CSV table of C-alpha atoms in Angstrom, one decimal:
chain,number,residue,atom,x,y,z
A,1,MET,CA,122.2,102.7,75.1
A,2,SER,CA,119.8,100.9,77.4
A,3,ILE,CA,116.2,101.0,76.5
A,4,GLU,CA,113.5,101.4,79.1
A,5,LYS,CA,110.0,100.0,78.5
A,6,ASN,CA,107.5,102.6,77.5
A,7,SER,CA,104.4,100.5,76.7
A,8,ILE,CA,102.1,98.0,78.4
A,9,THR,CA,100.8,94.8,76.8
A,10,PRO,CA,98.4,92.1,78.1
A,11,HIS,CA,101.4,89.9,78.7
A,12,SER,CA,102.8,92.6,81.1
A,13,TYR,CA,100.0,91.9,83.6
A,14,LEU,CA,100.6,88.1,83.4
A,15,ALA,CA,104.3,88.5,83.8
A,16,VAL,CA,103.7,90.6,87.0
A,17,ILE,CA,101.8,87.6,88.4
A,18,ALA,CA,104.9,85.5,88.3
A,19,VAL,CA,106.9,88.2,90.2
A,20,LEU,CA,104.2,88.8,92.8
A,21,ALA,CA,103.7,85.0,93.3
A,22,ALA,CA,107.4,84.7,94.2
A,23,ILE,CA,107.2,87.7,96.5
A,24,MET,CA,104.2,86.2,98.2
A,25,MET,CA,106.0,82.9,98.6
A,26,GLY,CA,109.0,84.5,100.2
A,27,VAL,CA,107.1,86.9,102.5
A,28,LEU,CA,104.7,84.2,103.7
A,29,ASP,CA,107.6,81.8,104.4
A,30,GLY,CA,109.2,84.5,106.6
A,31,THR,CA,106.1,85.4,108.7
A,32,ILE,CA,104.6,81.9,109.0
A,33,MET,CA,107.6,80.3,110.6
A,34,ASN,CA,107.3,82.2,114.0
A,35,VAL,CA,104.1,80.4,114.7
A,36,ALA,CA,105.6,77.0,113.9
A,37,LEU,CA,108.7,77.3,116.1
A,38,PRO,CA,107.2,75.7,119.2
A,39,THR,CA,105.9,72.8,117.1
A,40,LEU,CA,109.3,72.3,115.4
A,41,SER,CA,111.1,72.6,118.8
A,42,LYS,CA,109.0,69.7,120.1
A,43,GLU,CA,109.2,67.7,116.9
A,44,PHE,CA,113.0,67.7,116.7
A,45,GLY,CA,113.7,67.7,120.4
A,46,VAL,CA,115.6,71.0,120.6
A,47,THR,CA,115.3,73.9,122.9
A,48,PRO,CA,113.2,77.0,122.0
A,49,SER,CA,116.3,79.1,121.7
A,50,ASP,CA,117.9,76.6,119.3
A,51,SER,CA,114.7,76.4,117.2
A,52,ILE,CA,115.1,80.1,116.4
A,53,TRP,CA,117.9,79.0,114.0
A,54,VAL,CA,115.1,77.9,111.6
A,55,VAL,CA,114.3,81.6,111.2
A,56,ASN,CA,117.8,83.0,111.7
A,57,ALA,CA,119.4,80.7,109.1
A,58,TYR,CA,117.0,81.9,106.4
A,59,GLN,CA,117.4,85.6,107.3
A,60,LEU,CA,121.2,85.5,107.6
A,61,VAL,CA,121.7,83.8,104.2
A,62,LEU,CA,119.2,86.2,102.6
A,63,THR,CA,121.1,89.3,103.9
A,64,MET,CA,124.5,87.9,102.8
A,65,LEU,CA,123.4,87.2,99.2
A,66,LEU,CA,121.0,89.9,98.2
A,67,LEU,CA,123.5,92.3,96.7
A,68,GLY,CA,125.5,89.5,95.2
A,69,PHE,CA,122.6,88.0,93.3
A,70,ALA,CA,121.5,91.6,92.2
A,71,ALA,CA,124.9,92.0,90.6
A,72,ILE,CA,124.7,88.6,89.0
A,73,GLY,CA,121.3,89.6,87.6
A,74,ASP,CA,122.8,92.8,86.1
A,75,VAL,CA,125.4,90.7,84.3
A,76,PHE,CA,123.6,87.4,83.3
A,77,GLY,CA,120.0,88.6,83.3
A,78,TYR,CA,117.3,89.1,86.0
A,79,ARG,CA,115.1,86.5,84.3
A,80,ARG,CA,117.7,83.8,84.8
A,81,VAL,CA,118.3,84.7,88.4
A,82,PHE,CA,114.6,84.7,89.1
A,83,LEU,CA,113.9,81.3,87.5
A,84,PHE,CA,116.9,79.8,89.3
A,85,GLY,CA,115.8,81.3,92.6
A,86,VAL,CA,112.3,80.0,92.3
A,87,SER,CA,113.5,76.6,91.4
A,88,VAL,CA,115.8,76.5,94.4
A,89,PHE,CA,113.1,77.8,96.7
A,90,VAL,CA,110.6,75.2,95.6
A,91,THR,CA,113.2,72.4,96.0
A,92,ALA,CA,114.2,73.6,99.4
A,93,SER,CA,110.5,73.8,100.5
A,94,ALA,CA,110.1,70.1,99.6
A,95,LEU,CA,113.3,69.3,101.5
A,96,CYS,CA,112.0,71.2,104.6
A,97,ALA,CA,108.8,69.3,104.5
A,98,MET,CA,110.7,66.0,104.3
A,99,SER,CA,113.2,66.9,107.1
A,100,THR,CA,113.8,64.1,109.6
A,101,SER,CA,116.3,66.0,111.8
A,102,PHE,CA,116.8,69.5,113.0
A,103,GLU,CA,120.1,69.7,111.1
A,104,MET,CA,118.4,68.8,107.8
A,105,MET,CA,115.7,71.4,108.5
A,106,VAL,CA,118.3,74.2,109.1
A,107,ALA,CA,120.3,73.1,106.0
A,108,SER,CA,117.1,73.2,103.9
A,109,ARG,CA,116.3,76.7,105.3
A,110,VAL,CA,119.8,77.8,104.2
A,111,LEU,CA,118.9,76.6,100.7
A,112,GLN,CA,115.6,78.4,100.9
A,113,GLY,CA,117.5,81.6,101.8
A,114,ILE,CA,119.6,81.2,98.7
A,115,GLY,CA,116.4,80.9,96.6
A,116,GLY,CA,114.8,83.8,98.4
A,117,ALA,CA,117.9,86.0,97.9
A,118,CYS,CA,117.7,85.4,94.1
A,119,THR,CA,114.0,86.4,93.8
A,120,MET,CA,114.0,89.3,96.3
A,121,SER,CA,117.2,90.8,94.9
A,122,ILE,CA,115.9,91.4,91.5
A,123,ASN,CA,112.1,91.5,91.8
A,124,THR,CA,111.8,95.3,91.5
A,125,ALA,CA,114.3,95.3,88.6
A,126,LEU,CA,112.0,92.9,86.8
A,127,LEU,CA,109.0,95.0,87.5
A,128,ARG,CA,110.8,97.9,86.0
A,129,LEU,CA,111.4,95.9,82.8
A,130,ILE,CA,107.8,94.9,82.6
A,131,PHE,CA,106.2,98.3,83.2
A,132,PRO,CA,107.1,101.8,82.1
A,133,SER,CA,108.4,104.1,84.8
A,134,ASN,CA,105.4,106.4,84.7
A,135,ARG,CA,103.1,103.4,85.6
A,136,LEU,CA,105.6,101.7,87.9
A,137,GLY,CA,104.0,103.3,91.0
A,138,ARG,CA,100.8,101.3,90.5
A,139,VAL,CA,102.5,97.9,90.2
A,140,MET,CA,104.8,98.8,93.1
A,141,ALA,CA,101.6,99.6,95.1
A,142,ALA,CA,100.3,96.1,94.2
A,143,ASN,CA,103.7,94.8,95.5
A,144,ALA,CA,103.2,96.6,98.8
A,145,VAL,CA,99.7,95.3,99.1
A,146,ILE,CA,100.8,91.7,98.5
A,147,VAL,CA,103.6,92.1,101.1
A,148,ALA,CA,101.3,93.7,103.7
A,149,VAL,CA,98.5,91.2,103.3
A,150,THR,CA,100.8,88.2,103.2
A,151,ALA,CA,102.8,89.3,106.2
A,152,ALA,CA,99.6,90.0,108.2
A,153,SER,CA,97.9,86.7,107.2
A,154,GLY,CA,101.1,84.5,107.7
A,155,PRO,CA,100.6,83.8,111.4
A,156,ALA,CA,96.9,83.1,110.9
A,157,ILE,CA,97.5,80.7,108.0
A,158,GLY,CA,100.3,79.0,110.0
A,159,GLY,CA,98.0,78.6,113.0
A,160,ALA,CA,95.2,77.2,110.9
A,161,ILE,CA,97.5,74.6,109.2
A,162,LEU,CA,99.0,73.5,112.5
A,163,SER,CA,95.6,73.2,114.1
A,164,VAL,CA,94.3,70.7,111.5
A,165,GLY,CA,97.3,69.2,109.8
A,166,HIS,CA,101.0,68.3,109.9
A,167,TRP,CA,103.7,71.1,110.1
A,168,SER,CA,105.1,69.9,106.8
A,169,TRP,CA,102.2,71.6,105.0
A,170,ILE,CA,103.6,75.0,105.9
A,171,PHE,CA,106.4,74.3,103.4
A,172,LEU,CA,104.4,72.2,100.9
A,173,MET,CA,102.0,75.2,100.3
A,174,ASN,CA,105.0,77.0,98.7
A,175,ILE,CA,105.2,74.5,95.8
A,176,PRO,CA,102.0,75.5,93.9
A,177,LEU,CA,103.0,79.2,94.1
A,178,GLY,CA,106.5,78.4,93.0
A,179,LEU,CA,105.3,76.3,90.0
A,180,LEU,CA,103.0,79.1,89.0
A,181,ALA,CA,105.8,81.6,89.1
A,182,LEU,CA,108.1,79.3,87.1
A,183,THR,CA,105.6,78.5,84.4
A,184,ILE,CA,104.6,82.1,83.8
A,185,GLY,CA,108.1,83.4,84.3
A,186,TRP,CA,109.6,81.0,81.8
A,187,LYS,CA,107.2,82.1,79.1
A,188,LEU,CA,106.7,85.8,79.7
A,189,LEU,CA,109.4,87.4,81.8
A,190,PRO,CA,111.6,89.8,79.7
A,191,HIS,CA,115.3,89.6,79.2
A,192,ASN,CA,117.6,92.4,80.3
A,193,PRO,CA,117.7,95.3,77.7
A,194,SER,CA,120.8,95.5,75.6
A,195,SER,CA,123.6,97.8,76.8
A,196,LYS,CA,126.8,99.0,75.2
A,197,VAL,CA,128.4,99.0,78.7
A,198,PRO,CA,130.3,95.7,79.1
A,199,ARG,CA,129.5,93.9,82.4
A,200,THR,CA,131.8,91.5,84.3
A,201,LEU,CA,131.2,89.9,87.7
A,202,ASP,CA,133.8,90.5,90.4
A,203,GLY,CA,133.9,87.3,92.3
A,204,GLY,CA,136.0,88.7,95.1
A,205,SER,CA,133.4,91.4,95.7
A,206,VAL,CA,130.6,88.8,95.9
A,207,VAL,CA,132.6,86.9,98.6
A,208,LEU,CA,133.5,90.1,100.6
A,209,ASN,CA,129.8,91.2,100.4
A,210,ALA,CA,128.6,87.9,101.8
A,211,VAL,CA,131.2,87.8,104.6
A,212,PHE,CA,130.7,91.5,105.6
A,213,PHE,CA,126.9,91.4,105.8
A,214,GLY,CA,126.9,88.0,107.4
A,215,LEU,CA,129.3,89.2,110.1
A,216,LEU,CA,127.4,92.5,110.5
A,217,ILE,CA,123.9,90.9,111.0
A,218,TYR,CA,125.3,88.1,113.2
A,219,THR,CA,127.3,90.6,115.4
A,220,ILE,CA,124.3,92.9,115.8
A,221,GLU,CA,122.0,90.0,116.9
A,222,GLN,CA,124.5,88.5,119.3
A,223,MET,CA,125.3,91.8,121.0
A,224,SER,CA,121.6,92.6,121.4
A,225,HIS,CA,120.9,89.3,123.1
A,226,ASN,CA,124.1,88.5,124.9
A,227,GLY,CA,125.6,92.0,125.6
A,228,PHE,CA,129.3,92.8,125.1
A,229,SER,CA,132.1,90.3,125.6
A,230,THR,CA,135.7,90.1,124.5
A,231,LEU,CA,134.8,87.7,121.7
A,232,LEU,CA,132.0,89.8,120.4
A,233,VAL,CA,134.2,93.0,120.5
A,234,LEU,CA,136.8,91.2,118.5
A,235,GLN,CA,134.1,90.0,116.1
A,236,ALA,CA,132.9,93.6,115.7
A,237,VAL,CA,136.5,94.7,114.9
A,238,VAL,CA,136.8,92.0,112.3
A,239,THR,CA,133.5,93.1,110.8
A,240,ILE,CA,134.7,96.7,110.5
A,241,LEU,CA,138.0,95.6,108.9
A,242,VAL,CA,136.2,93.4,106.4
A,243,GLY,CA,133.8,96.3,105.7
A,244,VAL,CA,136.7,98.7,105.0
A,245,VAL,CA,138.4,96.3,102.6
A,246,TYR,CA,135.0,95.6,100.9
A,247,VAL,CA,134.2,99.3,100.4
A,248,ARG,CA,137.7,100.2,99.2
A,249,ARG,CA,137.4,97.4,96.6
A,250,GLN,CA,134.0,98.7,95.5
A,251,LEU,CA,135.4,102.2,95.0
A,252,GLN,CA,138.0,100.8,92.6
A,253,ILE,CA,135.8,98.9,90.2
A,254,PRO,CA,133.6,100.5,87.5
A,255,ILE,CA,130.3,98.9,88.4
A,256,PRO,CA,130.4,97.7,92.0
A,257,ILE,CA,128.2,95.2,93.8
A,258,LEU,CA,127.7,97.6,96.7
A,259,PRO,CA,126.2,100.4,94.6
A,260,VAL,CA,128.5,103.2,95.7
A,261,ASP,CA,128.1,104.7,92.3
A,262,LEU,CA,124.4,105.0,92.8
A,263,PHE,CA,124.9,106.7,96.1
A,264,ARG,CA,126.3,109.6,94.2
A,265,ILE,CA,122.7,110.2,93.0
A,266,PRO,CA,121.3,112.4,95.9
A,267,ILE,CA,117.7,111.2,95.7
A,268,PHE,CA,118.8,107.6,95.7
A,269,SER,CA,121.0,107.9,98.8
A,270,LEU,CA,118.4,110.0,100.6
A,271,SER,CA,115.7,107.4,99.8
A,272,ILE,CA,117.9,104.5,101.0
A,273,GLY,CA,118.5,106.4,104.3
A,274,CYS,CA,114.7,107.0,104.6
A,275,SER,CA,114.1,103.3,104.0
A,276,ILE,CA,116.5,102.0,106.7
A,277,THR,CA,115.2,104.6,109.2
A,278,CYS,CA,111.6,103.8,108.5
A,279,PHE,CA,112.0,100.0,108.7
A,280,THR,CA,114.0,100.4,112.0
A,281,ALA,CA,111.1,102.4,113.5
A,282,GLN,CA,108.5,100.0,112.1
A,283,MET,CA,110.2,97.0,113.6
A,284,LEU,CA,110.8,98.8,116.9
A,285,ALA,CA,107.0,99.3,117.1
A,286,LEU,CA,105.7,96.0,115.8
A,287,VAL,CA,108.0,93.8,117.9
A,288,SER,CA,107.7,95.8,121.1
A,289,LEU,CA,103.9,96.5,120.9
A,290,PRO,CA,102.8,93.0,122.0
A,291,PHE,CA,105.0,93.3,125.2
A,292,PHE,CA,103.5,96.8,125.8
A,293,MET,CA,100.0,95.7,125.2
A,294,GLN,CA,100.1,92.5,127.3
A,295,HIS,CA,102.3,93.7,130.2
A,296,SER,CA,101.3,97.4,130.5
A,297,LEU,CA,97.8,97.4,129.2
A,298,GLY,CA,96.8,93.9,130.4
A,299,LEU,CA,95.5,92.6,127.1
A,300,SER,CA,95.3,88.9,126.3
A,301,VAL,CA,97.2,87.2,123.5
A,302,ALA,CA,94.1,87.0,121.3
A,303,GLU,CA,93.3,90.7,121.9
A,304,THR,CA,96.9,91.7,121.0
A,305,GLY,CA,96.7,89.6,117.8
A,306,LEU,CA,93.4,91.3,116.8
A,307,LEU,CA,94.9,94.8,117.5
A,308,MET,CA,97.9,94.1,115.3
A,309,THR,CA,95.6,93.7,112.2
A,310,PRO,CA,94.5,97.3,111.5
A,311,TRP,CA,98.2,98.3,110.8
A,312,PRO,CA,98.7,96.1,107.7
A,313,LEU,CA,95.1,96.5,106.6
A,314,ALA,CA,95.4,100.3,106.5
A,315,THR,CA,98.7,99.9,104.6
A,316,THR,CA,96.9,97.7,102.1
A,317,LEU,CA,94.2,100.3,101.5
A,318,THR,CA,96.6,103.2,101.3
A,319,ALA,CA,99.4,101.8,99.1
A,320,PRO,CA,97.4,101.8,95.8
A,321,LEU,CA,96.5,105.5,96.4
A,322,ALA,CA,100.2,106.3,96.9
A,323,GLY,CA,101.1,104.4,93.8
A,324,ARG,CA,98.8,106.6,91.7
A,325,LEU,CA,99.7,109.8,93.4
A,326,ILE,CA,103.4,109.4,92.7
A,327,GLU,CA,102.7,110.1,89.0
A,328,ARG,CA,101.6,113.6,90.0
A,329,VAL,CA,103.1,114.4,93.4
A,330,HIS,CA,106.8,114.4,94.3
A,331,PRO,CA,107.8,111.3,96.3
A,332,GLY,CA,109.5,113.5,98.9
A,333,ILE,CA,106.2,115.2,99.7
A,334,LEU,CA,104.3,111.9,99.8
A,335,GLY,CA,106.9,110.2,101.9
A,336,GLY,CA,107.2,113.2,104.2
A,337,ILE,CA,103.5,113.3,104.8
A,338,GLY,CA,103.4,109.5,105.3
A,339,MET,CA,106.2,109.7,108.0
A,340,CYS,CA,104.4,112.6,109.7
A,341,ILE,CA,101.2,110.5,109.9
A,342,PHE,CA,103.3,107.5,111.1
A,343,THR,CA,104.9,109.7,113.8
A,344,ILE,CA,101.5,110.9,115.0
A,345,GLY,CA,100.2,107.4,115.1
A,346,LEU,CA,103.2,106.2,117.2
A,347,LEU,CA,102.7,109.2,119.5
A,348,THR,CA,99.1,108.3,120.1
A,349,LEU,CA,100.2,104.8,121.0
A,350,THR,CA,102.6,106.0,123.7
A,351,SER,CA,99.6,107.7,125.4
A,352,LEU,CA,97.6,104.5,125.8
A,353,GLY,CA,96.8,103.4,129.3
A,354,GLU,CA,95.1,100.4,131.0
A,355,GLY,CA,91.4,100.4,130.4
A,356,THR,CA,91.6,102.0,127.0
A,357,SER,CA,89.0,100.5,124.7
A,358,LEU,CA,90.0,98.2,121.8
A,359,TRP,CA,88.5,100.7,119.4
A,360,ASN,CA,90.7,103.5,120.7
A,361,MET,CA,93.8,101.2,120.3
A,362,GLY,CA,92.7,100.0,116.9
A,363,TRP,CA,92.4,103.4,115.2
A,364,ARG,CA,95.8,104.4,116.4
A,365,MET,CA,97.3,101.2,114.8
A,366,ALA,CA,95.5,102.1,111.6
A,367,VAL,CA,97.0,105.6,111.5
A,368,CYS,CA,100.5,104.0,111.7
A,369,GLY,CA,99.5,101.8,108.8
A,370,ILE,CA,98.3,104.7,106.7
A,371,GLY,CA,101.5,106.5,107.2
A,372,ILE,CA,103.6,103.5,106.1
A,373,GLY,CA,101.4,103.0,103.1
A,374,LEU,CA,101.9,106.6,101.9
A,375,PHE,CA,105.6,106.4,102.4
A,376,GLN,CA,106.6,102.9,101.2
A,377,THR,CA,105.4,102.7,97.6
A,378,PRO,CA,106.7,106.2,96.5
A,379,ASN,CA,110.0,105.5,98.3
A,380,ASN,CA,110.5,102.1,96.6
A,381,VAL,CA,109.6,103.5,93.2
A,382,THR,CA,112.1,106.3,93.7
A,383,ILE,CA,114.9,104.0,94.6
A,384,THR,CA,114.2,101.7,91.7
A,385,THR,CA,113.8,104.4,89.0
A,386,SER,CA,116.5,106.8,90.1
A,387,ALA,CA,119.1,104.3,88.9
A,388,PRO,CA,120.0,103.8,85.2
A,389,ILE,CA,118.1,100.9,83.6
A,390,ASN,CA,121.3,98.8,83.4
A,391,ARG,CA,121.8,99.2,87.1
A,392,SER,CA,118.3,98.2,88.1
A,393,GLY,CA,119.6,95.0,89.8
A,394,GLY,CA,121.9,97.1,92.0
A,395,ALA,CA,119.1,99.4,93.0
A,396,SER,CA,116.7,96.4,93.6
A,397,GLY,CA,119.3,94.6,95.7
A,398,MET,CA,120.0,97.7,97.8
A,399,LEU,CA,116.3,98.2,98.3
A,400,GLY,CA,116.0,94.7,99.8
A,401,THR,CA,119.2,95.2,101.8
A,402,ALA,CA,118.0,98.5,103.3
A,403,ARG,CA,114.8,96.7,104.4
A,404,VAL,CA,116.6,93.8,106.0
A,405,LEU,CA,119.1,96.1,107.7
A,406,GLY,CA,116.3,98.3,109.1
A,407,GLN,CA,114.4,95.3,110.3
A,408,THR,CA,117.5,93.7,112.0
A,409,LEU,CA,118.4,97.0,113.7
A,410,GLY,CA,114.8,97.5,114.9
A,411,THR,CA,114.6,94.0,116.3
A,412,ALA,CA,118.0,94.3,117.9
A,413,LEU,CA,117.1,97.6,119.6
A,414,VAL,CA,113.9,96.0,121.0
A,415,ALA,CA,116.1,93.2,122.6
A,416,VAL,CA,118.4,95.8,124.1
A,417,PHE,CA,115.7,98.0,125.6
A,418,LEU,CA,113.7,95.0,127.0
A,419,HIS,CA,117.0,93.9,128.6
A,420,LEU,CA,117.7,97.3,130.1
A,421,MET,CA,114.3,98.1,131.5
A,422,THR,CA,112.9,96.6,134.7
A,423,THR,CA,109.7,95.3,133.1
A,424,PRO,CA,108.8,94.3,129.5
A,425,GLY,CA,106.0,96.9,129.5
A,426,GLU,CA,108.5,99.7,130.3
A,427,GLY,CA,110.9,98.4,127.6
A,428,GLY,CA,108.1,98.4,125.1
A,429,LYS,CA,107.2,102.0,125.8
A,430,VAL,CA,110.8,103.1,125.4
A,431,CYS,CA,110.9,101.3,122.1
A,432,LEU,CA,107.8,103.3,121.0
A,433,TRP,CA,109.5,106.6,121.9
A,434,VAL,CA,112.6,105.7,120.0
A,435,ALA,CA,110.4,104.7,117.0
A,436,VAL,CA,108.7,108.1,117.2
A,437,PHE,CA,112.1,109.9,117.0
A,438,LEU,CA,113.3,107.7,114.0
A,439,ALA,CA,110.0,108.2,112.1
A,440,ALA,CA,110.3,112.0,112.5
A,441,VAL,CA,113.9,111.8,111.2
A,442,ALA,CA,112.7,109.8,108.2
A,443,GLY,CA,110.0,112.4,107.6
A,444,VAL,CA,112.5,115.3,107.6
A,445,VAL,CA,114.9,113.5,105.3
A,446,SER,CA,112.0,112.7,102.9
A,447,PHE,CA,111.0,116.4,102.7
A,448,ILE,CA,114.7,117.2,101.9
A,449,ARG,CA,114.3,115.1,98.7
A,450,VAL,CA,111.9,117.7,97.3
A,451,LYS,CA,114.8,119.7,96.0
A,452,GLU,CA,115.7,116.8,93.8
A,453,HIS,CA,113.8,115.9,90.6
A,454,SER,CA,111.4,113.0,90.9
A,455,PRO,CA,112.7,110.3,88.5
A,456,VAL,CA,109.1,109.1,87.7
A,457,GLN,CA,107.8,112.6,86.8
A,458,LEU,CA,111.0,113.4,84.9
A,459,ARG,CA,110.7,110.3,82.7
A,460,LYS,CA,107.0,110.9,82.2
A,461,LYS,CA,107.7,114.5,81.1
A,462,ASN,CA,110.4,113.2,78.6
A,463,SER,CA,108.4,110.3,77.2
């Protein structure tokens, strides 16, 4: 039988540093690149639209490989996948910094995506091995804080580097973090617990997973930017056919890569649904708000950047509280309250008009951040701990996949509404209203989870 950790040692806190350093490295690399795109476009002599492949290549590979590496971690060990991923990411960062052509840059970013997929697919599985489930909420809260702070500070750090130094330092700064994660991880990260259930890796499923999610994300992005065409419709049909073959194969194997077995656990499937819906609403708001603020409210770029700060800051302050509350309050209640607060925050943003003070805009952004902070940590802990310990990799991979799918859908919907509306400001407001609806749906689904036992509280009661 698999054994779940039930005690904490001083080494546990040091081991967490390795995981959090890798998370920080991956998140920072994702948010910092948007600021650098104009510089890279000029450096390599490519058009702005082509330069976006520096971002898209990374995200596409990440999505294609998340569940595959999660399954590899279940079979061969999360520690091995983590150390391999960090090594690849550090190497790729050095290659990005040394790139002499746009093709070399994109290829290096693909390699970075492989490394990022390794670490992001199994990071919560490793956290579950390091900390007991009844204390996991606190370390997951620290995870949420790291993600929020890093995501918020990425553009500012990128701008500061580009203002005083060469663009290569954006990639070189990953190396110290990566070496720290490697050093600590090699010494202190635990191996997978023993299990009587034999594990084998289905290579065909790994390939089908990569092809399906690659086609899915690429098709969504192309349709959102270019509309429908005969070629894209055919591509969508191929995506559906590959998806059918993929799911049928998963239903026929004992422990699938796409965790269809875990979806039979009601609280797991409901939490994944909440996650996708929440991240879709969040990206709808975060991507469209700059258009709404600048085109409808008449704010400057600097004022818009300043007003985007209260959201992640409020999430940073709220997530640790949610991490402690999950030990006593059902995650369905916490998540439902969080989504209600998020919905209210979004509603207040739709009522903004020209001439509204920065303070009145800022507190509305903070309300949204508070709601996300109350929802995200309990939801992530529930997804991770509702799976058996030997399926932690599958749960962790699905957690990352749900986030990426939600973010991709949210961004794609913004592109669609901006294209359909007559002005960017109108498109931004429509996006906010759709985000309000999705946040409310996530809240309702979260409250439905109350009828299911909380996996954290159940394990705490039985320990």
